[in-house]
């Protein structure tokens, strides 16, 4: 009922000429860039900034939580037909393949470790030392 009365009121205002049909309608934004003037944005190829080499504050050992997340994420990728980074010797289980990739340091991931002050350190999986305790799950070398 409330909607009908609102529509009737709008129709009365339109017929009386008190409001324009286009009032409140969205503007055509197709050619809004015509009004922009000024210098073009600098698109020259700049050298990418290399991260500053600072002494790292965190441990060089991969934690069991990082290991679990890396293996789980990589196994999920492998199960969704991501390219495998190691030679397969009959392995079909994505988790076993991920463990083999980790053992051979072929997983192309970066671990970001946040520090209490809000900064962070990025470590490549190939830079971290993985404990030997997981080898008994795979069979070891």
PDB file of C-alpha atoms in Angstrom:
ATOM      1  CA  UNK A   1       0.000   0.000   0.000  1.00  0.00           C
ATOM      2  CA  UNK A   2       2.834   2.374   0.876  1.00  0.00           C
ATOM      3  CA  UNK A   3       4.555   1.614  -2.415  1.00  0.00           C
ATOM      4  CA  UNK A   4       1.414   2.401  -4.400  1.00  0.00           C
ATOM      5  CA  UNK A   5       1.008   5.768  -2.725  1.00  0.00           C
ATOM      6  CA  UNK A   6       4.656   6.635  -3.398  1.00  0.00           C
ATOM      7  CA  UNK A   7       4.302   5.688  -7.064  1.00  0.00           C
ATOM      8  CA  UNK A   8       1.103   7.722  -7.375  1.00  0.00           C
ATOM      9  CA  UNK A   9       2.868  10.730  -5.869  1.00  0.00           C
ATOM     10  CA  UNK A  10       5.757  10.445  -8.341  1.00  0.00           C
ATOM     11  CA  UNK A  11       3.331  10.134 -11.252  1.00  0.00           C
ATOM     12  CA  UNK A  12       1.484  13.268 -10.106  1.00  0.00           C
ATOM     13  CA  UNK A  13       4.758  15.218  -9.868  1.00  0.00           C
ATOM     14  CA  UNK A  14       5.807  14.045 -13.345  1.00  0.00           C
ATOM     15  CA  UNK A  15       2.497  15.051 -14.913  1.00  0.00           C
ATOM     16  CA  UNK A  16       2.583  18.403 -13.150  1.00  0.00           C
ATOM     17  CA  UNK A  17       6.087  19.008 -14.535  1.00  0.00           C
ATOM     18  CA  UNK A  18       7.587  19.553 -11.094  1.00  0.00           C
ATOM     19  CA  UNK A  19      10.297  16.916 -11.583  1.00  0.00           C
ATOM     20  CA  UNK A  20      12.187  15.835 -14.684  1.00  0.00           C
ATOM     21  CA  UNK A  21      12.062  12.213 -15.858  1.00  0.00           C
ATOM     22  CA  UNK A  22      15.868  11.978 -15.807  1.00  0.00           C
ATOM     23  CA  UNK A  23      16.216  13.389 -12.298  1.00  0.00           C
ATOM     24  CA  UNK A  24      17.923  10.878 -10.065  1.00  0.00           C
ATOM     25  CA  UNK A  25      18.918   8.664 -12.972  1.00  0.00           C
ATOM     26  CA  UNK A  26      22.542   7.614 -13.243  1.00  0.00           C
ATOM     27  CA  UNK A  27      24.726   9.715 -15.500  1.00  0.00           C
ATOM     28  CA  UNK A  28      26.270   8.247 -18.615  1.00  0.00           C
ATOM     29  CA  UNK A  29      29.819   7.501 -17.539  1.00  0.00           C
ATOM     30  CA  UNK A  30      31.021   6.218 -20.895  1.00  0.00           C
ATOM     31  CA  UNK A  31      33.021   9.311 -21.901  1.00  0.00           C
ATOM     32  CA  UNK A  32      33.945  10.746 -18.519  1.00  0.00           C
ATOM     33  CA  UNK A  33      37.667  10.554 -19.374  1.00  0.00           C
ATOM     34  CA  UNK A  34      37.292  13.384 -21.907  1.00  0.00           C
ATOM     35  CA  UNK A  35      37.472  15.966 -19.132  1.00  0.00           C
ATOM     36  CA  UNK A  36      40.745  14.693 -17.667  1.00  0.00           C
ATOM     37  CA  UNK A  37      43.770  16.717 -18.680  1.00  0.00           C
ATOM     38  CA  UNK A  38      47.360  16.752 -17.569  1.00  0.00           C
ATOM     39  CA  UNK A  39      50.501  14.773 -17.990  1.00  0.00           C
ATOM     40  CA  UNK A  40      50.273  11.092 -18.860  1.00  0.00           C
ATOM     41  CA  UNK A  41      51.311   8.617 -16.222  1.00  0.00           C
ATOM     42  CA  UNK A  42      54.972   7.642 -16.421  1.00  0.00           C
ATOM     43  CA  UNK A  43      55.022   4.155 -17.910  1.00  0.00           C
ATOM     44  CA  UNK A  44      58.743   3.724 -18.442  1.00  0.00           C
ATOM     45  CA  UNK A  45      60.152   0.378 -17.414  1.00  0.00           C
ATOM     46  CA  UNK A  46      61.722   1.012 -14.064  1.00  0.00           C
ATOM     47  CA  UNK A  47      63.978  -1.469 -12.397  1.00  0.00           C
ATOM     48  CA  UNK A  48      62.086  -3.397  -9.784  1.00  0.00           C
ATOM     49  CA  UNK A  49      63.193  -2.540  -6.302  1.00  0.00           C
ATOM     50  CA  UNK A  50      65.260  -5.288  -4.772  1.00  0.00           C
ATOM     51  CA  UNK A  51      64.480  -6.035  -1.135  1.00  0.00           C
ATOM     52  CA  UNK A  52      67.048  -4.695   1.261  1.00  0.00           C
ATOM     53  CA  UNK A  53      69.319  -7.455   2.546  1.00  0.00           C
ATOM     54  CA  UNK A  54      69.060  -7.156   6.315  1.00  0.00           C
ATOM     55  CA  UNK A  55      70.118  -9.684   8.887  1.00  0.00           C
ATOM     56  CA  UNK A  56      67.092 -11.849   9.584  1.00  0.00           C
ATOM     57  CA  UNK A  57      65.523 -11.971  13.019  1.00  0.00           C
ATOM     58  CA  UNK A  58      63.550 -15.197  12.721  1.00  0.00           C
ATOM     59  CA  UNK A  59      64.779 -18.778  12.822  1.00  0.00           C
ATOM     60  CA  UNK A  60      66.114 -20.525   9.729  1.00  0.00           C
ATOM     61  CA  UNK A  61      64.150 -23.649  10.690  1.00  0.00           C
ATOM     62  CA  UNK A  62      60.738 -24.370   9.186  1.00  0.00           C
ATOM     63  CA  UNK A  63      58.129 -24.801  11.905  1.00  0.00           C
ATOM     64  CA  UNK A  64      55.771 -27.761  11.958  1.00  0.00           C
ATOM     65  CA  UNK A  65      52.908 -25.357  11.257  1.00  0.00           C
ATOM     66  CA  UNK A  66      54.630 -23.901   8.200  1.00  0.00           C
ATOM     67  CA  UNK A  67      55.464 -27.414   7.008  1.00  0.00           C
ATOM     68  CA  UNK A  68      51.852 -28.542   7.417  1.00  0.00           C
ATOM     69  CA  UNK A  69      50.528 -25.534   5.531  1.00  0.00           C
ATOM     70  CA  UNK A  70      53.100 -25.831   2.738  1.00  0.00           C
ATOM     71  CA  UNK A  71      52.463 -29.555   2.263  1.00  0.00           C
ATOM     72  CA  UNK A  72      48.685 -29.158   2.398  1.00  0.00           C
ATOM     73  CA  UNK A  73      48.634 -26.253  -0.038  1.00  0.00           C
ATOM     74  CA  UNK A  74      51.025 -27.934  -2.454  1.00  0.00           C
ATOM     75  CA  UNK A  75      49.132 -31.255  -2.261  1.00  0.00           C
ATOM     76  CA  UNK A  76      45.907 -29.407  -3.082  1.00  0.00           C
ATOM     77  CA  UNK A  77      47.567 -27.777  -6.086  1.00  0.00           C
ATOM     78  CA  UNK A  78      48.927 -31.122  -7.290  1.00  0.00           C
ATOM     79  CA  UNK A  79      45.495 -32.731  -6.895  1.00  0.00           C
ATOM     80  CA  UNK A  80      44.130 -29.990  -9.169  1.00  0.00           C
ATOM     81  CA  UNK A  81      46.651 -30.901 -11.901  1.00  0.00           C
ATOM     82  CA  UNK A  82      49.351 -28.315 -11.163  1.00  0.00           C
ATOM     83  CA  UNK A  83      52.705 -29.168 -12.749  1.00  0.00           C
ATOM     84  CA  UNK A  84      54.845 -31.433 -10.585  1.00  0.00           C
ATOM     85  CA  UNK A  85      58.380 -30.153  -9.928  1.00  0.00           C
ATOM     86  CA  UNK A  86      60.061 -33.538  -9.361  1.00  0.00           C
ATOM     87  CA  UNK A  87      60.419 -36.779 -11.276  1.00  0.00           C
ATOM     88  CA  UNK A  88      57.718 -39.240 -10.261  1.00  0.00           C
ATOM     89  CA  UNK A  89      58.617 -42.825  -9.503  1.00  0.00           C
ATOM     90  CA  UNK A  90      55.138 -44.278  -9.342  1.00  0.00           C
ATOM     91  CA  UNK A  91      53.764 -41.887  -6.696  1.00  0.00           C
ATOM     92  CA  UNK A  92      50.122 -41.028  -7.164  1.00  0.00           C
ATOM     93  CA  UNK A  93      49.200 -39.552  -3.775  1.00  0.00           C
ATOM     94  CA  UNK A  94      49.406 -35.722  -3.952  1.00  0.00           C
ATOM     95  CA  UNK A  95      50.664 -35.519  -0.356  1.00  0.00           C
ATOM     96  CA  UNK A  96      53.500 -37.955  -1.068  1.00  0.00           C
ATOM     97  CA  UNK A  97      54.444 -35.956  -4.163  1.00  0.00           C
ATOM     98  CA  UNK A  98      54.394 -32.721  -2.115  1.00  0.00           C
ATOM     99  CA  UNK A  99      56.648 -34.342   0.511  1.00  0.00           C
ATOM    100  CA  UNK A 100      59.060 -35.424  -2.212  1.00  0.00           C
ATOM    101  CA  UNK A 101      59.093 -31.875  -3.609  1.00  0.00           C
ATOM    102  CA  UNK A 102      59.809 -30.505  -0.136  1.00  0.00           C
ATOM    103  CA  UNK A 103      62.603 -33.020   0.430  1.00  0.00           C
ATOM    104  CA  UNK A 104      64.203 -31.972  -2.870  1.00  0.00           C
ATOM    105  CA  UNK A 105      63.538 -28.264  -2.141  1.00  0.00           C
ATOM    106  CA  UNK A 106      61.532 -27.751  -5.329  1.00  0.00           C
ATOM    107  CA  UNK A 107      58.376 -26.144  -3.912  1.00  0.00           C
ATOM    108  CA  UNK A 108      58.182 -22.589  -5.311  1.00  0.00           C
ATOM    109  CA  UNK A 109      56.582 -20.958  -2.260  1.00  0.00           C
ATOM    110  CA  UNK A 110      57.553 -18.024  -0.089  1.00  0.00           C
ATOM    111  CA  UNK A 111      56.747 -17.978   3.613  1.00  0.00           C
ATOM    112  CA  UNK A 112      55.975 -14.570   5.107  1.00  0.00           C
ATOM    113  CA  UNK A 113      56.722 -14.383   8.822  1.00  0.00           C
ATOM    114  CA  UNK A 114      55.172 -11.416  10.595  1.00  0.00           C
ATOM    115  CA  UNK A 115      56.996  -9.810  13.501  1.00  0.00           C
ATOM    116  CA  UNK A 116      55.413  -8.136  16.557  1.00  0.00           C
ATOM    117  CA  UNK A 117      56.214  -4.636  15.261  1.00  0.00           C
ATOM    118  CA  UNK A 118      54.144  -5.244  12.110  1.00  0.00           C
ATOM    119  CA  UNK A 119      57.089  -5.827   9.794  1.00  0.00           C
ATOM    120  CA  UNK A 120      57.718  -9.179   8.141  1.00  0.00           C
ATOM    121  CA  UNK A 121      60.396 -11.406   6.684  1.00  0.00           C
ATOM    122  CA  UNK A 122      60.000 -13.432   3.527  1.00  0.00           C
ATOM    123  CA  UNK A 123      61.720 -16.815   3.379  1.00  0.00           C
ATOM    124  CA  UNK A 124      61.804 -19.114   0.376  1.00  0.00           C
ATOM    125  CA  UNK A 125      60.948 -22.723   1.159  1.00  0.00           C
ATOM    126  CA  UNK A 126      64.312 -23.662  -0.330  1.00  0.00           C
ATOM    127  CA  UNK A 127      66.102 -21.418   2.223  1.00  0.00           C
ATOM    128  CA  UNK A 128      64.621 -23.041   5.326  1.00  0.00           C
ATOM    129  CA  UNK A 129      65.964 -26.082   7.143  1.00  0.00           C
ATOM    130  CA  UNK A 130      63.369 -28.849   7.436  1.00  0.00           C
ATOM    131  CA  UNK A 131      63.610 -31.142  10.462  1.00  0.00           C
ATOM    132  CA  UNK A 132      64.326 -34.821   9.816  1.00  0.00           C
ATOM    133  CA  UNK A 133      61.367 -35.962  11.936  1.00  0.00           C
ATOM    134  CA  UNK A 134      59.081 -35.997   8.902  1.00  0.00           C
ATOM    135  CA  UNK A 135      61.304 -38.358   6.915  1.00  0.00           C
ATOM    136  CA  UNK A 136      60.016 -41.413   8.768  1.00  0.00           C
ATOM    137  CA  UNK A 137      56.569 -40.619   7.369  1.00  0.00           C
ATOM    138  CA  UNK A 138      57.906 -40.754   3.825  1.00  0.00           C
ATOM    139  CA  UNK A 139      60.448 -43.509   4.366  1.00  0.00           C
ATOM    140  CA  UNK A 140      63.531 -41.324   4.561  1.00  0.00           C
ATOM    141  CA  UNK A 141      66.524 -41.204   2.275  1.00  0.00           C
TER     142      UNK A 141
END
